[in-house]
mmCIF file of C-alpha atoms in Angstrom:
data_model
loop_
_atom_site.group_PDB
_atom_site.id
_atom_site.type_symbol
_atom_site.label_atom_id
_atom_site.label_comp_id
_atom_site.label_asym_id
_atom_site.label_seq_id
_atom_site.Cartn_x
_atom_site.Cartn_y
_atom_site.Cartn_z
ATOM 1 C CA UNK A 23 280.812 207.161 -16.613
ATOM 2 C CA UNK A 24 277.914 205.546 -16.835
ATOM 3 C CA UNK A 25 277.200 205.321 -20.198
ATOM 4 C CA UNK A 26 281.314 204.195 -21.393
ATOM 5 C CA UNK A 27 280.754 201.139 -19.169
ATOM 6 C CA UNK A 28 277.465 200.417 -20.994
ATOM 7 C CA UNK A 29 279.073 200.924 -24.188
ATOM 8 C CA UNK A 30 282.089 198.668 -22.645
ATOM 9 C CA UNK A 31 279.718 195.623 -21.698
ATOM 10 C CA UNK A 32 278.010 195.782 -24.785
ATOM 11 C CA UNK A 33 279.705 197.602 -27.473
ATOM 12 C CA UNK A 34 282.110 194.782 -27.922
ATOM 13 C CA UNK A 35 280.371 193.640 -31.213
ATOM 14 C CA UNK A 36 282.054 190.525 -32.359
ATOM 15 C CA UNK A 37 280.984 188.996 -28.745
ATOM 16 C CA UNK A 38 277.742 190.651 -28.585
ATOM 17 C CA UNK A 39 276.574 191.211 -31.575
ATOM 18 C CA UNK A 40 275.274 194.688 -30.358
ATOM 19 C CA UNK A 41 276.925 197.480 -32.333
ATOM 20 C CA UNK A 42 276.393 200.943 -30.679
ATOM 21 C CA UNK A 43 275.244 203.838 -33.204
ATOM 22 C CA UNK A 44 275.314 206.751 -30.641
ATOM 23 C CA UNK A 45 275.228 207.955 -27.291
ATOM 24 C CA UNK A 46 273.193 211.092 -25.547
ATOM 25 C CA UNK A 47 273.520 212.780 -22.435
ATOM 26 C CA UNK A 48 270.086 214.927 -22.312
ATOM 27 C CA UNK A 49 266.696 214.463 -23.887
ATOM 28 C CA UNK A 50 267.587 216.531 -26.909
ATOM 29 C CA UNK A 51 270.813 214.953 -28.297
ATOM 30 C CA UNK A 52 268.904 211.649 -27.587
ATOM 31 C CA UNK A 53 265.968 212.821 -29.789
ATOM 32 C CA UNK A 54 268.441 213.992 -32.775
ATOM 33 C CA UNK A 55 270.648 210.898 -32.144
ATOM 34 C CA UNK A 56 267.482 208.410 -32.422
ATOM 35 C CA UNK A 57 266.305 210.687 -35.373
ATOM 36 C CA UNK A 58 269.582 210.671 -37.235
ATOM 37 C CA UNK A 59 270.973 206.890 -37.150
ATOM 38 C CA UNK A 60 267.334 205.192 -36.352
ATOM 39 C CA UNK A 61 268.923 202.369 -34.303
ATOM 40 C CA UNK A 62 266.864 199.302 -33.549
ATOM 41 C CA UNK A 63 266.906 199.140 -30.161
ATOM 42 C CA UNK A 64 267.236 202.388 -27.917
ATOM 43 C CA UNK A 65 268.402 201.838 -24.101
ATOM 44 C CA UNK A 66 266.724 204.625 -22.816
ATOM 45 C CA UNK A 67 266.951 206.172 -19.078
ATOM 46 C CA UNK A 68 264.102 207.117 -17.290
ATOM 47 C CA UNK A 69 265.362 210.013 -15.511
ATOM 48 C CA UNK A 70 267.368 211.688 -18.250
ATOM 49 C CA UNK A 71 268.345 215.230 -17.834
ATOM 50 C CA UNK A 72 266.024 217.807 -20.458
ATOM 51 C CA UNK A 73 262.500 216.308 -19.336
ATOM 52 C CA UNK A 74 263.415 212.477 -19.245
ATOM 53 C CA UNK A 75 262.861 209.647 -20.922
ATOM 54 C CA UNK A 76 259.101 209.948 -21.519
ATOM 55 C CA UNK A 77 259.643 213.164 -23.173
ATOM 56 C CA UNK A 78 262.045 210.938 -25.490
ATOM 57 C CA UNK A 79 259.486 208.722 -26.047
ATOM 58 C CA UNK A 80 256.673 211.666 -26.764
ATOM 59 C CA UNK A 81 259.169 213.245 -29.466
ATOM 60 C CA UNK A 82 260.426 209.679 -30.722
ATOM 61 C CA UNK A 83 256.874 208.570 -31.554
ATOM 62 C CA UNK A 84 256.277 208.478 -35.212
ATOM 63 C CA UNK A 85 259.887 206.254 -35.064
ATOM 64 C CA UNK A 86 258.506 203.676 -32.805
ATOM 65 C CA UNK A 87 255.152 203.578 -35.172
ATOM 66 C CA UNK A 88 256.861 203.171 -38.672
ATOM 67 C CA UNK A 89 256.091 199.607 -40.024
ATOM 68 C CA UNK A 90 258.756 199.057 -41.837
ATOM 69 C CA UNK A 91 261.739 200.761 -39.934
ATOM 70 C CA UNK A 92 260.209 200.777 -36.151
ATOM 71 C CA UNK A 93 262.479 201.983 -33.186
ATOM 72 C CA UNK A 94 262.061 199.993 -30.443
ATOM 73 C CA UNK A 95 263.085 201.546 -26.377
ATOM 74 C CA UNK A 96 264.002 199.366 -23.320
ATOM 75 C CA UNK A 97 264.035 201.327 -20.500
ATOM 76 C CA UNK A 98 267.177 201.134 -18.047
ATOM 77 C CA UNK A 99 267.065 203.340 -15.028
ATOM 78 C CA UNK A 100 268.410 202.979 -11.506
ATOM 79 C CA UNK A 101 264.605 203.483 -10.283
ATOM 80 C CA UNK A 102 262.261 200.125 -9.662
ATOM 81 C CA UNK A 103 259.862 202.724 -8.460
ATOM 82 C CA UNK A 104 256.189 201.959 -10.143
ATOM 83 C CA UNK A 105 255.083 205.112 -11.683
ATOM 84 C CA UNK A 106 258.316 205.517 -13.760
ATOM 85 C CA UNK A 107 258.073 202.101 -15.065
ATOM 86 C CA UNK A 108 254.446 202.121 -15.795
ATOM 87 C CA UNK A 109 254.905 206.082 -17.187
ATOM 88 C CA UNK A 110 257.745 204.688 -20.035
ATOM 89 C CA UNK A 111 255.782 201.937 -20.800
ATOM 90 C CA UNK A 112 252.181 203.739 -21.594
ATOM 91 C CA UNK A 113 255.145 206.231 -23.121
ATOM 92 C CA UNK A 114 255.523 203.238 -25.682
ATOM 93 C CA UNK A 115 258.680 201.347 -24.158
ATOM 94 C CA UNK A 116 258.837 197.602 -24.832
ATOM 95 C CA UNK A 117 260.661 197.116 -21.546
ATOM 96 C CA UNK A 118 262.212 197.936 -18.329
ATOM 97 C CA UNK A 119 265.320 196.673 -16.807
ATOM 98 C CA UNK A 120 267.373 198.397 -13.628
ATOM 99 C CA UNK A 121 270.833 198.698 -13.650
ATOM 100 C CA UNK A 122 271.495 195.961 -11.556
ATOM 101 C CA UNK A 123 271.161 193.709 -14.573
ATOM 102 C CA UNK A 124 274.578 192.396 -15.968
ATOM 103 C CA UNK A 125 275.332 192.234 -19.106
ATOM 104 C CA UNK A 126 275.305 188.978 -20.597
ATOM 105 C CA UNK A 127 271.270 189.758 -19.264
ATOM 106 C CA UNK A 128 271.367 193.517 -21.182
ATOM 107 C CA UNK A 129 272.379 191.843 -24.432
ATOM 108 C CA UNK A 130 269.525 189.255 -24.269
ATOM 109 C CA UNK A 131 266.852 191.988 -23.511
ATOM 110 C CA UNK A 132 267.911 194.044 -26.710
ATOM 111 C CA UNK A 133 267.667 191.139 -29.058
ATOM 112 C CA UNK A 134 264.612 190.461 -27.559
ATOM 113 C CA UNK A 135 263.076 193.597 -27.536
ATOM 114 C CA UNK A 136 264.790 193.882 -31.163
ATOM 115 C CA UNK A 137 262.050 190.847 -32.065
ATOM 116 C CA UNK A 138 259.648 192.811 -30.472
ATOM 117 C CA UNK A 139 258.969 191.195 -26.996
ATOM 118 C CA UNK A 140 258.253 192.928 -23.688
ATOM 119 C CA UNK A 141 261.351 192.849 -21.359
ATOM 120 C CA UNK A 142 260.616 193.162 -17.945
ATOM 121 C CA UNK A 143 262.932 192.652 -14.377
ATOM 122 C CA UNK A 144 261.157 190.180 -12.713
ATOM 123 C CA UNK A 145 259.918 192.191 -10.268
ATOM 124 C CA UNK A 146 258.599 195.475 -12.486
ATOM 125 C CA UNK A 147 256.569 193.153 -14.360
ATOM 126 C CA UNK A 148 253.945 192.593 -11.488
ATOM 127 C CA UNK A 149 253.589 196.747 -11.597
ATOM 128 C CA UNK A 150 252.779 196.473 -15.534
ATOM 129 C CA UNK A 151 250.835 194.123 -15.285
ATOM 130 C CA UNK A 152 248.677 195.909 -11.655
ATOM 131 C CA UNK A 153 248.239 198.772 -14.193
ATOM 132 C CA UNK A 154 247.109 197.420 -17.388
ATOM 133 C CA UNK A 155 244.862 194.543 -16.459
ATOM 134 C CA UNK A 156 243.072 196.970 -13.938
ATOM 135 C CA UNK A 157 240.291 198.729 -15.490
ATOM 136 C CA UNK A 158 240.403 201.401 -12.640
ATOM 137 C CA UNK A 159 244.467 202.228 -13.358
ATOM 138 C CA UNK A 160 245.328 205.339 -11.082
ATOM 139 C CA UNK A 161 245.250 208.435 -12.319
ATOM 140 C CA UNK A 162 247.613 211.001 -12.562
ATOM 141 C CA UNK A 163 249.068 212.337 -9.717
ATOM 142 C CA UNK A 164 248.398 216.359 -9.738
ATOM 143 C CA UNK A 165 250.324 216.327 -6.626
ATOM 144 C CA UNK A 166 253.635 214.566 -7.686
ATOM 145 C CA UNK A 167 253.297 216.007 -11.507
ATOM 146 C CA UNK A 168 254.488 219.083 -9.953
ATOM 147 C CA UNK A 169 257.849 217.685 -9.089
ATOM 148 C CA UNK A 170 260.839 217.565 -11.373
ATOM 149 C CA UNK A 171 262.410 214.305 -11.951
ATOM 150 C CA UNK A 172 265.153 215.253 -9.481
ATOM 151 C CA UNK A 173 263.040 216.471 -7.017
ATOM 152 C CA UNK A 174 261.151 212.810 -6.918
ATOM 153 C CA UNK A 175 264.545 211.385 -7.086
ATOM 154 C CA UNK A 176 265.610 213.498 -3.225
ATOM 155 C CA UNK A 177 261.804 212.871 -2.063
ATOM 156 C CA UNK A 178 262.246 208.881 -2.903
ATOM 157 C CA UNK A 179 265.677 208.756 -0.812
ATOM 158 C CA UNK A 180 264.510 210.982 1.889
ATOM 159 C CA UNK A 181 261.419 208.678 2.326
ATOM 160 C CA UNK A 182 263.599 205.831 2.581
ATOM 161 C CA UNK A 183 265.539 207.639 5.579
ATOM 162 C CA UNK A 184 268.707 208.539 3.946
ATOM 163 C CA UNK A 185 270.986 211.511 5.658
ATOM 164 C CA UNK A 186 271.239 214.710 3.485
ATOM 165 C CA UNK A 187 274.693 213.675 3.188
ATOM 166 C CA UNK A 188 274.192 210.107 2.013
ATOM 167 C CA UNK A 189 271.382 211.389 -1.024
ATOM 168 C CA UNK A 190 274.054 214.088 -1.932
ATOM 169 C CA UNK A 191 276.703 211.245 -2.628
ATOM 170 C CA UNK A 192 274.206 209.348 -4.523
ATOM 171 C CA UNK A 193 273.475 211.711 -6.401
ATOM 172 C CA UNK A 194 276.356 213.539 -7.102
ATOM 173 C CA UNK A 195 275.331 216.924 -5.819
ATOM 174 C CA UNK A 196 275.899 219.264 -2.978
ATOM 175 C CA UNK A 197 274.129 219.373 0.083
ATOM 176 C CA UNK A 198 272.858 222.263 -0.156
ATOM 177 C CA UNK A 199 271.436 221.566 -3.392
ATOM 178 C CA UNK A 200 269.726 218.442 -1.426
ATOM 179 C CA UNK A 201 268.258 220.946 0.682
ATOM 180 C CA UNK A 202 266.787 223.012 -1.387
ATOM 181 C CA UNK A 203 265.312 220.618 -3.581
ATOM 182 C CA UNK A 204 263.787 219.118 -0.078
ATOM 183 C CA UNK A 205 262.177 222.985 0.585
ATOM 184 C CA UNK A 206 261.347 222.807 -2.949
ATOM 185 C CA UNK A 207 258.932 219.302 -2.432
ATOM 186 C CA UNK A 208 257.720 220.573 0.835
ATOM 187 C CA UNK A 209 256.714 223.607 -0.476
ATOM 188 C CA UNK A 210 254.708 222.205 -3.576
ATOM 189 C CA UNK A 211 253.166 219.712 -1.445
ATOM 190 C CA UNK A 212 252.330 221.631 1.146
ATOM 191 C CA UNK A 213 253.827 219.950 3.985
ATOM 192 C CA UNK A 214 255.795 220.406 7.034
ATOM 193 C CA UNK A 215 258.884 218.143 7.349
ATOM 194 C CA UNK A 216 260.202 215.234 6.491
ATOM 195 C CA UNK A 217 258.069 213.334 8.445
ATOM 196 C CA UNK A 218 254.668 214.008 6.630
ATOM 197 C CA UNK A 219 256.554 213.536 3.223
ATOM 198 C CA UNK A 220 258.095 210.256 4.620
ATOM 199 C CA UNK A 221 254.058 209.650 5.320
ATOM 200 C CA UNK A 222 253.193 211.136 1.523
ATOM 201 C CA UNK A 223 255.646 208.625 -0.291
ATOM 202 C CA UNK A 224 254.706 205.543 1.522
ATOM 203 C CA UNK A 225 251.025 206.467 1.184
ATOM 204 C CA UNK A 226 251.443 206.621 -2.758
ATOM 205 C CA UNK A 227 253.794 203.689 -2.497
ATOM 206 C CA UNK A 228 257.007 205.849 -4.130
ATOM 207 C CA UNK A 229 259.494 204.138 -1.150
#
């Protein structure tokens, strides 16, 4: 659903002067999609199913290199959380922009990250720019590597007090299958209940 209103907002070529070359709904058809029509601009999302967008980026890499034909990604995700934009853009992303953006705003970003500028939402630029001009950048988190994207997705909402219910409508799953991705985190990190992750998130600023 998603992705048609994308393609809606943007596809309309004569107006935008965006012309959409394919579409992808895991991390392999977006790899042989990029790989077949070698589109300028990618919009990529962070969190897509099949290993997400970083893995895109890892298996898209000799693309985003060539000098003469170089694919360029702009992240758009839902998440304004810092270690997925600071993960796509070390991935080799030229930008990140949530899906709040509208998109007369969208547009603009391609064509600039189509010239080959950095695209940021105001407010994700401050992380990029934490991370890079720090010559101490945090290191990777053993702890939160062992999550699956999904699994940081119920952890981020549960930190931010949502009701098993309310994280299940979000994100279009059963409650049950909230739950157990909730004993799932609790289990890898070793803790007790929702409580001490509420504590573990803020602590690693993931809220």
């Amino acid at each position: 659903m998603f992705r048609t209103g994308v393609q809606a907002e943007i596809g309309r070529t004569a107006i935008t002067g965006v012309e959409v070359v394919g579409e992808a709904a895991d991390v392999d058809q977006a790899v042989t999609v990029i790989t077949t029509t070698r589109p300028e601009v990618v919009l990529l999302d962070v969190h897509l199913p099949g290993g997400g967008g970083v893995e895109v980026l890892r298996r898209c890499a000799p693309l985003m290199s060539d000098a003469e034909r170089p694919v360029r990604f702009l992240a758009l995700s839902v998440s304004d959380a810092a270690e997925d934009v600071i993960g796509v853009i070390r991935g080799g992303a030229r930008g990140y922009v949530t899906k709040t953006i509208t998109g007369t705003d969208l547009v603009d970003s391609i064509f600039r990250v189509q010239d080959g500028d950095a695209v940021f939402s105001p407010r994700l630029a401050g992380f990029v720019l934490d991370a890079f001009a720090s010559t101490d950048a945090p290191p990777v988190d053993e702890d939160l590597d062992r999550l699956t994207q999904r699994e940081r997705e119920v952890l981020r909402l549960i930190a931010r007090g949502y009701a098993y219910k309310e994280i299940a409508k979000q994100l279009f799953i059963s409650v049950k299958t909230v739950e157990s991705h909730v004993s799932a985190v609790l289990r890898k990190l070793q803790l007790s209940n929702r409580h001490e992750l509420t504590r573990w998130a803020t602590a690693r600023r993931l809220v």
